[in-house]
Amino acid sequence: MQVFVTGATGFIGSAIVKELIGAGHQVTGLARSDASAKKLTAVGAQVFRGDIEDLECLRRGAAAADGAIHTAFYHQIGHINLGTRLRVMLGGTPSGIVQRFISAAIGMDRRALETLGHALAGPDRPLVAAFATMAMKPGRLATEDDGYDLKAVGAARGASEDTMRTLASLGIRTSIIRLPPVVHGAGDHAFVPRLIKIARKKRESAYVGDGHNRWPAVHRLDAARLFRLALEKGPAGATYHGVAEEGVPFREIAELIGRRLNVPVVSKSPAEAAKQFSFISPFTPADNPVSSKLTQERLGWLPTQPDLLSDLDQADYFKA
């Protein structure tokens, strides 16, 4: 199968590209820069120059493929700057600035999904896209058959699932893959590395309240295999959970970070957490247990990589 991949040189996307090539598929990766193009060429993938904000580019890339995997996200969301420069540019409070970025990101993602889906029109050309388990109802074990919760901390991203369901109703072979807040492995630069950076800077590793809230997790290589299986086998309208561990207590993550950095492990109130964790503070107290039982049954997917705490307890995560 000729597969068009967005986010192809990202943390998860690069693992997906290697997984696909290893399984005999041909891959064309979307690349915004010369550096990204070189990375794709080095692993045996073809290069399609463009970016996620160019819808015509997405349409042409998908139209030439037998299927597509969408892991890219509007890149500006990764460059939130809460300083004076953005206040001057955008106005409003820091939370208002973040909200503007989130709204722009979600809107861009929906347009990208629509473009990819319509370019792949037909029952035999799959579209697989990444979403977030943080959009599920908190405090209860979420299954693949549950919808997203409008009050969840990740509800904005979850709303893009509606676009996929609309495409499925038109006969397009869509698969939703919900990923946990912690996708770990070599090259991780998301939540856990940020927690480590904060703990190193503040000389303490923190959790909120009693720290019993749970974060699901998966190794990126297990996640990559799931994307391939969904591409190959998933029926239209399928939803899967890329979760190897249903919920790791946040306090255990904080304790391991504290031990590795040799700093105190402390509890923070919600008000204190806002200062401690900055713009990721809404996520730190989230209780997000998630099951992948149905995913494993439906696709024959079985996670085999190291669990989060074993993987985290490695020197690479704690290099200054």
PDB file of C-alpha atoms in Angstrom:
ATOM      1  CA  MET A   1       0.000   0.000   0.000  1.00  0.00           C
ATOM      2  CA  GLN A   2       1.190   3.545  -0.786  1.00  0.00           C
ATOM      3  CA  VAL A   3       0.618   5.517   2.435  1.00  0.00           C
ATOM      4  CA  PHE A   4       0.676   9.296   2.865  1.00  0.00           C
ATOM      5  CA  VAL A   5       1.758  10.290   6.387  1.00  0.00           C
ATOM      6  CA  THR A   6       1.499  13.722   7.988  1.00  0.00           C
ATOM      7  CA  GLY A   7       3.692  14.446  10.976  1.00  0.00           C
ATOM      8  CA  ALA A   8       6.017  11.871   9.443  1.00  0.00           C
ATOM      9  CA  THR A   9       9.172  13.087  11.201  1.00  0.00           C
ATOM     10  CA  GLY A  10       7.540  13.703  14.577  1.00  0.00           C
ATOM     11  CA  PHE A  11       7.983  11.591  17.694  1.00  0.00           C
ATOM     12  CA  ILE A  12       5.086   9.259  16.863  1.00  0.00           C
ATOM     13  CA  GLY A  13       5.003   9.769  13.110  1.00  0.00           C
ATOM     14  CA  SER A  14       8.627   8.747  12.602  1.00  0.00           C
ATOM     15  CA  ALA A  15       7.963   5.461  14.417  1.00  0.00           C
ATOM     16  CA  ILE A  16       4.881   4.892  12.246  1.00  0.00           C
ATOM     17  CA  VAL A  17       6.898   5.474   9.066  1.00  0.00           C
ATOM     18  CA  LYS A  18       9.469   2.844  10.091  1.00  0.00           C
ATOM     19  CA  GLU A  19       6.712   0.427  11.129  1.00  0.00           C
ATOM     20  CA  LEU A  20       4.976   0.785   7.758  1.00  0.00           C
ATOM     21  CA  ILE A  21       8.158   0.363   5.743  1.00  0.00           C
ATOM     22  CA  GLY A  22       9.130  -2.655   7.836  1.00  0.00           C
ATOM     23  CA  ALA A  23       5.773  -4.241   6.991  1.00  0.00           C
ATOM     24  CA  GLY A  24       6.303  -3.760   3.250  1.00  0.00           C
ATOM     25  CA  HIS A  25       4.302  -0.580   2.652  1.00  0.00           C
ATOM     26  CA  GLN A  26       5.563   2.360   0.611  1.00  0.00           C
ATOM     27  CA  VAL A  27       5.490   5.658   2.494  1.00  0.00           C
ATOM     28  CA  THR A  28       5.320   9.259   1.366  1.00  0.00           C
ATOM     29  CA  GLY A  29       5.871  11.680   4.219  1.00  0.00           C
ATOM     30  CA  LEU A  30       4.838  15.309   4.396  1.00  0.00           C
ATOM     31  CA  ALA A  31       7.932  17.459   5.043  1.00  0.00           C
ATOM     32  CA  ARG A  32       8.055  21.184   5.797  1.00  0.00           C
ATOM     33  CA  SER A  33      11.836  21.544   5.764  1.00  0.00           C
ATOM     34  CA  ASP A  34      15.010  20.220   4.178  1.00  0.00           C
ATOM     35  CA  ALA A  35      15.929  18.625   7.511  1.00  0.00           C
ATOM     36  CA  SER A  36      12.631  16.718   7.627  1.00  0.00           C
ATOM     37  CA  ALA A  37      13.039  15.653   4.012  1.00  0.00           C
ATOM     38  CA  LYS A  38      16.502  14.236   4.775  1.00  0.00           C
ATOM     39  CA  LYS A  39      15.134  12.249   7.716  1.00  0.00           C
ATOM     40  CA  LEU A  40      12.475  10.678   5.533  1.00  0.00           C
ATOM     41  CA  THR A  41      14.894   9.839   2.743  1.00  0.00           C
ATOM     42  CA  ALA A  42      17.277   8.268   5.255  1.00  0.00           C
ATOM     43  CA  VAL A  43      14.686   5.690   6.351  1.00  0.00           C
ATOM     44  CA  GLY A  44      13.520   4.857   2.836  1.00  0.00           C
ATOM     45  CA  ALA A  45      10.418   7.032   2.566  1.00  0.00           C
ATOM     46  CA  GLN A  46       9.466   9.325  -0.292  1.00  0.00           C
ATOM     47  CA  VAL A  47       9.135  13.049   0.363  1.00  0.00           C
ATOM     48  CA  PHE A  48       6.183  15.318  -0.326  1.00  0.00           C
ATOM     49  CA  ARG A  49       7.089  18.941   0.409  1.00  0.00           C
ATOM     50  CA  GLY A  50       4.456  21.081   2.099  1.00  0.00           C
ATOM     51  CA  ASP A  51       2.780  21.643   5.443  1.00  0.00           C
ATOM     52  CA  ILE A  52      -0.418  20.932   7.291  1.00  0.00           C
ATOM     53  CA  GLU A  53      -1.752  24.440   6.745  1.00  0.00           C
ATOM     54  CA  ASP A  54      -1.717  24.065   2.943  1.00  0.00           C
ATOM     55  CA  LEU A  55      -4.947  22.204   2.218  1.00  0.00           C
ATOM     56  CA  GLU A  56      -4.274  21.857  -1.490  1.00  0.00           C
ATOM     57  CA  CYS A  57      -0.968  20.242  -0.616  1.00  0.00           C
ATOM     58  CA  LEU A  58      -2.766  17.765   1.663  1.00  0.00           C
ATOM     59  CA  ARG A  59      -5.320  17.004  -1.030  1.00  0.00           C
ATOM     60  CA  ARG A  60      -2.664  16.212  -3.630  1.00  0.00           C
ATOM     61  CA  GLY A  61      -0.636  14.092  -1.230  1.00  0.00           C
ATOM     62  CA  ALA A  62      -3.627  12.002  -0.184  1.00  0.00           C
ATOM     63  CA  ALA A  63      -5.080  11.748  -3.693  1.00  0.00           C
ATOM     64  CA  ALA A  64      -1.909  10.027  -4.900  1.00  0.00           C
ATOM     65  CA  ALA A  65      -1.986   7.464  -2.063  1.00  0.00           C
ATOM     66  CA  ASP A  66      -3.893   4.296  -1.212  1.00  0.00           C
ATOM     67  CA  GLY A  67      -4.409   5.499   2.357  1.00  0.00           C
ATOM     68  CA  ALA A  68      -3.264   8.129   4.845  1.00  0.00           C
ATOM     69  CA  ILE A  69      -2.220   8.452   8.469  1.00  0.00           C
ATOM     70  CA  HIS A  70      -2.641  11.870  10.067  1.00  0.00           C
ATOM     71  CA  THR A  71      -0.504  12.572  13.130  1.00  0.00           C
ATOM     72  CA  ALA A  72       0.446  16.186  12.449  1.00  0.00           C
ATOM     73  CA  PHE A  73      -1.154  18.973  14.432  1.00  0.00           C
ATOM     74  CA  TYR A  74      -1.202  22.690  13.639  1.00  0.00           C
ATOM     75  CA  HIS A  75       2.402  23.399  14.573  1.00  0.00           C
ATOM     76  CA  GLN A  76       1.822  26.817  16.095  1.00  0.00           C
ATOM     77  CA  ILE A  77       0.242  25.187  19.166  1.00  0.00           C
ATOM     78  CA  GLY A  78       3.684  23.894  20.050  1.00  0.00           C
ATOM     79  CA  HIS A  79       5.115  27.398  20.208  1.00  0.00           C
ATOM     80  CA  ILE A  80       2.926  29.000  22.855  1.00  0.00           C
ATOM     81  CA  ASN A  81       4.749  31.962  24.314  1.00  0.00           C
ATOM     82  CA  LEU A  82       3.076  33.503  27.346  1.00  0.00           C
ATOM     83  CA  GLY A  83       5.404  36.496  27.481  1.00  0.00           C
ATOM     84  CA  THR A  84       5.032  40.137  26.657  1.00  0.00           C
ATOM     85  CA  ARG A  85       5.566  39.714  22.926  1.00  0.00           C
ATOM     86  CA  LEU A  86       2.422  37.638  22.447  1.00  0.00           C
ATOM     87  CA  ARG A  87       0.430  39.802  24.824  1.00  0.00           C
ATOM     88  CA  VAL A  88       1.243  42.737  22.585  1.00  0.00           C
ATOM     89  CA  MET A  89       0.516  40.799  19.406  1.00  0.00           C
ATOM     90  CA  LEU A  90      -2.727  39.165  20.505  1.00  0.00           C
ATOM     91  CA  GLY A  91      -3.916  41.020  23.540  1.00  0.00           C
ATOM     92  CA  GLY A  92      -5.757  39.527  26.494  1.00  0.00           C
ATOM     93  CA  THR A  93      -4.669  37.384  29.391  1.00  0.00           C
ATOM     94  CA  PRO A  94      -2.277  34.430  29.096  1.00  0.00           C
ATOM     95  CA  SER A  95      -5.203  31.996  29.318  1.00  0.00           C
ATOM     96  CA  GLY A  96      -6.927  33.941  26.548  1.00  0.00           C
ATOM     97  CA  ILE A  97      -3.820  33.671  24.407  1.00  0.00           C
ATOM     98  CA  VAL A  98      -3.659  29.906  24.905  1.00  0.00           C
ATOM     99  CA  GLN A  99      -7.344  29.627  24.026  1.00  0.00           C
ATOM    100  CA  ARG A 100      -6.755  31.490  20.771  1.00  0.00           C
ATOM    101  CA  PHE A 101      -4.037  29.053  19.814  1.00  0.00           C
ATOM    102  CA  ILE A 102      -6.183  26.056  20.748  1.00  0.00           C
ATOM    103  CA  SER A 103      -9.156  27.323  18.730  1.00  0.00           C
ATOM    104  CA  ALA A 104      -6.937  27.940  15.713  1.00  0.00           C
ATOM    105  CA  ALA A 105      -5.335  24.505  16.078  1.00  0.00           C
ATOM    106  CA  ILE A 106      -8.644  22.644  16.324  1.00  0.00           C
ATOM    107  CA  GLY A 107     -10.084  24.510  13.349  1.00  0.00           C
ATOM    108  CA  MET A 108      -7.018  23.745  11.257  1.00  0.00           C
ATOM    109  CA  ASP A 109      -7.123  20.087  12.249  1.00  0.00           C
ATOM    110  CA  ARG A 110     -10.751  19.714  11.224  1.00  0.00           C
ATOM    111  CA  ARG A 111     -10.077  21.269   7.837  1.00  0.00           C
ATOM    112  CA  ALA A 112      -7.085  18.970   7.365  1.00  0.00           C
ATOM    113  CA  LEU A 113      -9.187  15.892   8.207  1.00  0.00           C
ATOM    114  CA  GLU A 114     -11.929  16.950   5.798  1.00  0.00           C
ATOM    115  CA  THR A 115      -9.400  17.531   3.039  1.00  0.00           C
ATOM    116  CA  LEU A 116      -7.653  14.196   3.557  1.00  0.00           C
ATOM    117  CA  GLY A 117     -10.937  12.310   3.850  1.00  0.00           C
ATOM    118  CA  HIS A 118     -12.493  13.675   0.674  1.00  0.00           C
ATOM    119  CA  ALA A 119      -9.260  13.063  -1.237  1.00  0.00           C
ATOM    120  CA  LEU A 120      -9.471   9.412  -0.160  1.00  0.00           C
ATOM    121  CA  ALA A 121     -13.153   9.023  -1.035  1.00  0.00           C
ATOM    122  CA  GLY A 122     -14.103   5.377  -1.328  1.00  0.00           C
ATOM    123  CA  PRO A 123     -14.338   2.351   0.996  1.00  0.00           C
ATOM    124  CA  ASP A 124     -10.888   0.918   0.238  1.00  0.00           C
ATOM    125  CA  ARG A 125      -8.658   3.938   0.959  1.00  0.00           C
ATOM    126  CA  PRO A 126      -8.301   4.270   4.748  1.00  0.00           C
ATOM    127  CA  LEU A 127      -7.713   7.406   6.799  1.00  0.00           C
ATOM    128  CA  VAL A 128      -6.289   6.875  10.288  1.00  0.00           C
ATOM    129  CA  ALA A 129      -5.903   9.848  12.622  1.00  0.00           C
ATOM    130  CA  ALA A 130      -4.648  10.515  16.134  1.00  0.00           C
ATOM    131  CA  PHE A 131      -6.823  11.931  18.919  1.00  0.00           C
ATOM    132  CA  ALA A 132      -6.557  12.189  22.711  1.00  0.00           C
ATOM    133  CA  THR A 133      -7.792  10.056  25.612  1.00  0.00           C
ATOM    134  CA  MET A 134      -7.902  13.252  27.684  1.00  0.00           C
ATOM    135  CA  ALA A 135     -11.154  14.015  25.871  1.00  0.00           C
ATOM    136  CA  MET A 136     -12.858  11.123  27.689  1.00  0.00           C
ATOM    137  CA  LYS A 137     -15.012  11.462  30.797  1.00  0.00           C
ATOM    138  CA  PRO A 138     -12.651  11.720  33.784  1.00  0.00           C
ATOM    139  CA  GLY A 139     -12.700   9.463  36.820  1.00  0.00           C
ATOM    140  CA  ARG A 140     -14.069   6.326  35.138  1.00  0.00           C
ATOM    141  CA  LEU A 141     -12.523   3.661  32.928  1.00  0.00           C
ATOM    142  CA  ALA A 142     -13.170   4.782  29.360  1.00  0.00           C
ATOM    143  CA  THR A 143     -13.714   2.253  26.582  1.00  0.00           C
ATOM    144  CA  GLU A 144     -13.515   2.541  22.809  1.00  0.00           C
ATOM    145  CA  ASP A 145     -17.314   2.619  22.585  1.00  0.00           C
ATOM    146  CA  ASP A 146     -17.541   5.744  24.766  1.00  0.00           C
ATOM    147  CA  GLY A 147     -17.832   9.162  23.184  1.00  0.00           C
ATOM    148  CA  TYR A 148     -15.805  12.153  24.256  1.00  0.00           C
ATOM    149  CA  ASP A 149     -16.975  14.284  27.172  1.00  0.00           C
ATOM    150  CA  LEU A 150     -17.737  17.959  26.556  1.00  0.00           C
ATOM    151  CA  LYS A 151     -16.500  18.816  30.076  1.00  0.00           C
ATOM    152  CA  ALA A 152     -13.198  16.908  29.844  1.00  0.00           C
ATOM    153  CA  VAL A 153      -9.940  18.820  29.822  1.00  0.00           C
ATOM    154  CA  GLY A 154      -9.231  17.575  26.290  1.00  0.00           C
ATOM    155  CA  ALA A 155     -12.753  18.048  24.939  1.00  0.00           C
ATOM    156  CA  ALA A 156     -11.693  20.573  22.302  1.00  0.00           C
ATOM    157  CA  ARG A 157      -9.508  18.001  20.587  1.00  0.00           C
ATOM    158  CA  GLY A 158     -12.145  15.310  21.032  1.00  0.00           C
ATOM    159  CA  ALA A 159     -14.634  17.363  19.055  1.00  0.00           C
ATOM    160  CA  SER A 160     -12.568  16.719  15.921  1.00  0.00           C
ATOM    161  CA  GLU A 161     -13.681  13.089  16.189  1.00  0.00           C
ATOM    162  CA  ASP A 162     -17.043  14.285  14.881  1.00  0.00           C
ATOM    163  CA  THR A 163     -15.352  15.151  11.589  1.00  0.00           C
ATOM    164  CA  MET A 164     -14.092  11.580  11.285  1.00  0.00           C
ATOM    165  CA  ARG A 165     -17.550  10.188  12.004  1.00  0.00           C
ATOM    166  CA  THR A 166     -19.051  12.416   9.322  1.00  0.00           C
ATOM    167  CA  LEU A 167     -16.477  11.138   6.847  1.00  0.00           C
ATOM    168  CA  ALA A 168     -17.287   7.553   7.856  1.00  0.00           C
ATOM    169  CA  SER A 169     -20.972   8.200   7.197  1.00  0.00           C
ATOM    170  CA  LEU A 170     -19.962   9.119   3.636  1.00  0.00           C
ATOM    171  CA  GLY A 171     -18.348   5.718   3.188  1.00  0.00           C
ATOM    172  CA  ILE A 172     -14.752   6.754   3.882  1.00  0.00           C
ATOM    173  CA  ARG A 173     -12.799   4.128   5.843  1.00  0.00           C
ATOM    174  CA  THR A 174     -11.852   6.174   8.899  1.00  0.00           C
ATOM    175  CA  SER A 175     -10.172   4.958  12.073  1.00  0.00           C
ATOM    176  CA  ILE A 176      -9.865   7.072  15.210  1.00  0.00           C
ATOM    177  CA  ILE A 177      -6.914   6.255  17.462  1.00  0.00           C
ATOM    178  CA  ARG A 178      -7.027   7.873  20.874  1.00  0.00           C
ATOM    179  CA  LEU A 179      -3.576   8.271  22.365  1.00  0.00           C
ATOM    180  CA  PRO A 180      -2.818   8.804  26.065  1.00  0.00           C
ATOM    181  CA  PRO A 181      -1.133  11.911  27.499  1.00  0.00           C
ATOM    182  CA  VAL A 182       2.060   9.871  27.872  1.00  0.00           C
ATOM    183  CA  VAL A 183       3.453   8.307  24.718  1.00  0.00           C
ATOM    184  CA  HIS A 184       6.955   7.430  25.835  1.00  0.00           C
ATOM    185  CA  GLY A 185      10.207   6.207  24.360  1.00  0.00           C
ATOM    186  CA  ALA A 186      13.466   7.519  22.942  1.00  0.00           C
ATOM    187  CA  GLY A 187      13.091  11.072  21.676  1.00  0.00           C
ATOM    188  CA  ASP A 188      10.072  11.936  23.862  1.00  0.00           C
ATOM    189  CA  HIS A 189       9.622  15.693  24.187  1.00  0.00           C
ATOM    190  CA  ALA A 190       6.063  15.976  25.490  1.00  0.00           C
ATOM    191  CA  PHE A 191       4.471  15.865  28.949  1.00  0.00           C
ATOM    192  CA  VAL A 192       6.984  13.794  30.907  1.00  0.00           C
ATOM    193  CA  PRO A 193      10.097  15.664  29.712  1.00  0.00           C
ATOM    194  CA  ARG A 194       8.317  18.897  30.575  1.00  0.00           C
ATOM    195  CA  LEU A 195       7.576  17.602  34.078  1.00  0.00           C
ATOM    196  CA  ILE A 196      11.257  16.730  34.438  1.00  0.00           C
ATOM    197  CA  LYS A 197      12.289  20.186  33.217  1.00  0.00           C
ATOM    198  CA  ILE A 198       9.935  21.864  35.686  1.00  0.00           C
ATOM    199  CA  ALA A 199      11.167  19.700  38.582  1.00  0.00           C
ATOM    200  CA  ARG A 200      14.777  20.440  37.722  1.00  0.00           C
ATOM    201  CA  LYS A 201      14.114  24.185  37.516  1.00  0.00           C
ATOM    202  CA  LYS A 202      12.043  24.428  40.691  1.00  0.00           C
ATOM    203  CA  ARG A 203      14.109  21.899  42.630  1.00  0.00           C
ATOM    204  CA  GLU A 204      11.043  19.849  43.533  1.00  0.00           C
ATOM    205  CA  SER A 205       8.863  17.271  41.821  1.00  0.00           C
ATOM    206  CA  ALA A 206       5.177  17.954  42.340  1.00  0.00           C
ATOM    207  CA  TYR A 207       1.776  16.351  42.036  1.00  0.00           C
ATOM    208  CA  VAL A 208      -1.705  17.763  42.753  1.00  0.00           C
ATOM    209  CA  GLY A 209      -3.657  16.813  45.877  1.00  0.00           C
ATOM    210  CA  ASP A 210      -3.031  13.184  46.834  1.00  0.00           C
ATOM    211  CA  GLY A 211      -1.613  12.410  43.393  1.00  0.00           C
ATOM    212  CA  HIS A 212      -3.864   9.388  42.903  1.00  0.00           C
ATOM    213  CA  ASN A 213      -5.181  10.660  39.574  1.00  0.00           C
ATOM    214  CA  ARG A 214      -4.222   8.304  36.756  1.00  0.00           C
ATOM    215  CA  TRP A 215      -2.565   8.882  33.399  1.00  0.00           C
ATOM    216  CA  PRO A 216      -2.687   6.111  30.775  1.00  0.00           C
ATOM    217  CA  ALA A 217       0.484   5.434  28.801  1.00  0.00           C
ATOM    218  CA  VAL A 218       1.893   3.624  25.774  1.00  0.00           C
ATOM    219  CA  HIS A 219       5.322   3.159  24.239  1.00  0.00           C
ATOM    220  CA  ARG A 220       5.625   4.855  20.863  1.00  0.00           C
ATOM    221  CA  LEU A 221       6.640   1.614  19.108  1.00  0.00           C
ATOM    222  CA  ASP A 222       3.486  -0.113  20.353  1.00  0.00           C
ATOM    223  CA  ALA A 223       1.471   2.905  19.215  1.00  0.00           C
ATOM    224  CA  ALA A 224       3.094   2.789  15.778  1.00  0.00           C
ATOM    225  CA  ARG A 225       2.100  -0.848  15.342  1.00  0.00           C
ATOM    226  CA  LEU A 226      -1.489   0.001  16.237  1.00  0.00           C
ATOM    227  CA  PHE A 227      -1.635   2.670  13.520  1.00  0.00           C
ATOM    228  CA  ARG A 228      -0.447   0.121  10.969  1.00  0.00           C
ATOM    229  CA  LEU A 229      -3.012  -2.470  12.065  1.00  0.00           C
ATOM    230  CA  ALA A 230      -5.824   0.092  11.911  1.00  0.00           C
ATOM    231  CA  LEU A 231      -4.712   1.112   8.422  1.00  0.00           C
ATOM    232  CA  GLU A 232      -4.676  -2.496   7.243  1.00  0.00           C
ATOM    233  CA  LYS A 233      -7.739  -3.866   9.028  1.00  0.00           C
ATOM    234  CA  GLY A 234      -9.926  -1.112  10.458  1.00  0.00           C
ATOM    235  CA  PRO A 235     -13.492  -0.795   9.135  1.00  0.00           C
ATOM    236  CA  ALA A 236     -15.099   2.584   8.482  1.00  0.00           C
ATOM    237  CA  GLY A 237     -15.970   4.411  11.692  1.00  0.00           C
ATOM    238  CA  ALA A 238     -13.681   2.366  13.948  1.00  0.00           C
ATOM    239  CA  THR A 239     -12.339   3.758  17.224  1.00  0.00           C
ATOM    240  CA  TYR A 240      -9.285   2.360  18.978  1.00  0.00           C
ATOM    241  CA  HIS A 241      -7.341   3.111  22.140  1.00  0.00           C
ATOM    242  CA  GLY A 242      -3.556   3.168  21.880  1.00  0.00           C
ATOM    243  CA  VAL A 243      -3.147   2.419  25.570  1.00  0.00           C
ATOM    244  CA  ALA A 244      -0.808  -0.145  27.119  1.00  0.00           C
ATOM    245  CA  GLU A 245      -1.324   0.901  30.762  1.00  0.00           C
ATOM    246  CA  GLU A 246      -4.818   1.909  31.829  1.00  0.00           C
ATOM    247  CA  GLY A 247      -3.637   4.434  34.382  1.00  0.00           C
ATOM    248  CA  VAL A 248      -0.362   5.189  36.143  1.00  0.00           C
ATOM    249  CA  PRO A 249      -0.869   7.258  39.329  1.00  0.00           C
ATOM    250  CA  PHE A 250       0.559  10.724  38.737  1.00  0.00           C
ATOM    251  CA  ARG A 251       2.215  10.612  42.149  1.00  0.00           C
ATOM    252  CA  GLU A 252       4.298   7.598  41.067  1.00  0.00           C
ATOM    253  CA  ILE A 253       5.554   9.556  38.056  1.00  0.00           C
ATOM    254  CA  ALA A 254       6.435  12.500  40.320  1.00  0.00           C
ATOM    255  CA  GLU A 255       8.183  10.216  42.802  1.00  0.00           C
ATOM    256  CA  LEU A 256      10.362   8.638  40.137  1.00  0.00           C
ATOM    257  CA  ILE A 257      11.308  12.073  38.802  1.00  0.00           C
ATOM    258  CA  GLY A 258      12.121  13.233  42.329  1.00  0.00           C
ATOM    259  CA  ARG A 259      14.298  10.196  42.970  1.00  0.00           C
ATOM    260  CA  ARG A 260      16.216  10.549  39.717  1.00  0.00           C
ATOM    261  CA  LEU A 261      16.786  14.282  40.227  1.00  0.00           C
ATOM    262  CA  ASN A 262      17.345  13.925  43.980  1.00  0.00           C
ATOM    263  CA  VAL A 263      14.765  16.611  44.765  1.00  0.00           C
ATOM    264  CA  PRO A 264      11.817  16.617  47.206  1.00  0.00           C
ATOM    265  CA  VAL A 265       8.465  15.237  46.069  1.00  0.00           C
ATOM    266  CA  VAL A 266       5.667  17.562  47.148  1.00  0.00           C
ATOM    267  CA  SER A 267       1.903  17.949  46.925  1.00  0.00           C
ATOM    268  CA  LYS A 268       0.411  21.120  45.466  1.00  0.00           C
ATOM    269  CA  SER A 269      -3.058  22.587  45.776  1.00  0.00           C
ATOM    270  CA  PRO A 270      -4.862  23.384  42.521  1.00  0.00           C
ATOM    271  CA  ALA A 271      -3.984  27.057  42.972  1.00  0.00           C
ATOM    272  CA  GLU A 272      -0.329  26.231  43.579  1.00  0.00           C
ATOM    273  CA  ALA A 273      -0.320  23.824  40.636  1.00  0.00           C
ATOM    274  CA  ALA A 274      -1.226  26.613  38.240  1.00  0.00           C
ATOM    275  CA  LYS A 275       2.031  28.356  39.141  1.00  0.00           C
ATOM    276  CA  GLN A 276       4.041  25.141  39.301  1.00  0.00           C
ATOM    277  CA  PHE A 277       3.046  23.659  35.955  1.00  0.00           C
ATOM    278  CA  SER A 278       2.203  26.756  33.897  1.00  0.00           C
ATOM    279  CA  PHE A 279       0.088  26.036  30.791  1.00  0.00           C
ATOM    280  CA  ILE A 280       0.026  22.248  31.341  1.00  0.00           C
ATOM    281  CA  SER A 281      -1.539  22.734  34.791  1.00  0.00           C
ATOM    282  CA  PRO A 282      -5.100  21.881  33.594  1.00  0.00           C
ATOM    283  CA  PHE A 283      -3.867  18.390  32.692  1.00  0.00           C
ATOM    284  CA  THR A 284      -1.821  17.531  35.782  1.00  0.00           C
ATOM    285  CA  PRO A 285      -4.781  16.683  38.106  1.00  0.00           C
ATOM    286  CA  ALA A 286      -6.749  14.895  35.364  1.00  0.00           C
ATOM    287  CA  ASP A 287      -7.898  11.370  36.226  1.00  0.00           C
ATOM    288  CA  ASN A 288      -7.937   9.629  32.838  1.00  0.00           C
ATOM    289  CA  PRO A 289      -8.096   5.807  33.177  1.00  0.00           C
ATOM    290  CA  VAL A 290      -8.583   4.220  29.753  1.00  0.00           C
ATOM    291  CA  SER A 291      -9.059   0.625  28.590  1.00  0.00           C
ATOM    292  CA  SER A 292      -7.754  -0.864  25.338  1.00  0.00           C
ATOM    293  CA  LYS A 293      -9.399  -4.266  25.796  1.00  0.00           C
ATOM    294  CA  LEU A 294     -11.663  -3.874  22.767  1.00  0.00           C
ATOM    295  CA  THR A 295      -8.797  -2.597  20.626  1.00  0.00           C
ATOM    296  CA  GLN A 296      -6.724  -5.640  21.479  1.00  0.00           C
ATOM    297  CA  GLU A 297      -9.633  -7.952  20.695  1.00  0.00           C
ATOM    298  CA  ARG A 298     -10.637  -6.259  17.445  1.00  0.00           C
ATOM    299  CA  LEU A 299      -7.194  -5.788  15.915  1.00  0.00           C
ATOM    300  CA  GLY A 300      -5.098  -8.419  17.665  1.00  0.00           C
ATOM    301  CA  TRP A 301      -2.876  -5.653  19.025  1.00  0.00           C
ATOM    302  CA  LEU A 302      -0.776  -6.586  22.043  1.00  0.00           C
ATOM    303  CA  PRO A 303       1.635  -4.041  23.608  1.00  0.00           C
ATOM    304  CA  THR A 304       5.076  -5.575  24.122  1.00  0.00           C
ATOM    305  CA  GLN A 305       7.354  -2.626  24.899  1.00  0.00           C
ATOM    306  CA  PRO A 306       8.532  -1.487  28.385  1.00  0.00           C
ATOM    307  CA  ASP A 307       5.975   0.122  30.710  1.00  0.00           C
ATOM    308  CA  LEU A 308       6.155   3.829  31.504  1.00  0.00           C
ATOM    309  CA  LEU A 309       7.996   3.763  34.837  1.00  0.00           C
ATOM    310  CA  SER A 310      10.578   1.271  33.576  1.00  0.00           C
ATOM    311  CA  ASP A 311      11.146   3.346  30.455  1.00  0.00           C
ATOM    312  CA  LEU A 312      11.228   6.605  32.400  1.00  0.00           C
ATOM    313  CA  ASP A 313      13.821   5.251  34.809  1.00  0.00           C
ATOM    314  CA  GLN A 314      16.488   5.576  32.108  1.00  0.00           C
ATOM    315  CA  ALA A 315      19.346   8.008  31.781  1.00  0.00           C
ATOM    316  CA  ASP A 316      18.116   9.416  28.444  1.00  0.00           C
ATOM    317  CA  TYR A 317      15.084  11.001  30.074  1.00  0.00           C
ATOM    318  CA  PHE A 318      17.254  12.802  32.614  1.00  0.00           C
ATOM    319  CA  LYS A 319      20.010  14.220  30.452  1.00  0.00           C
ATOM    320  CA  ALA A 320      20.306  17.912  31.297  1.00  0.00           C
TER     321      ALA A 320
END
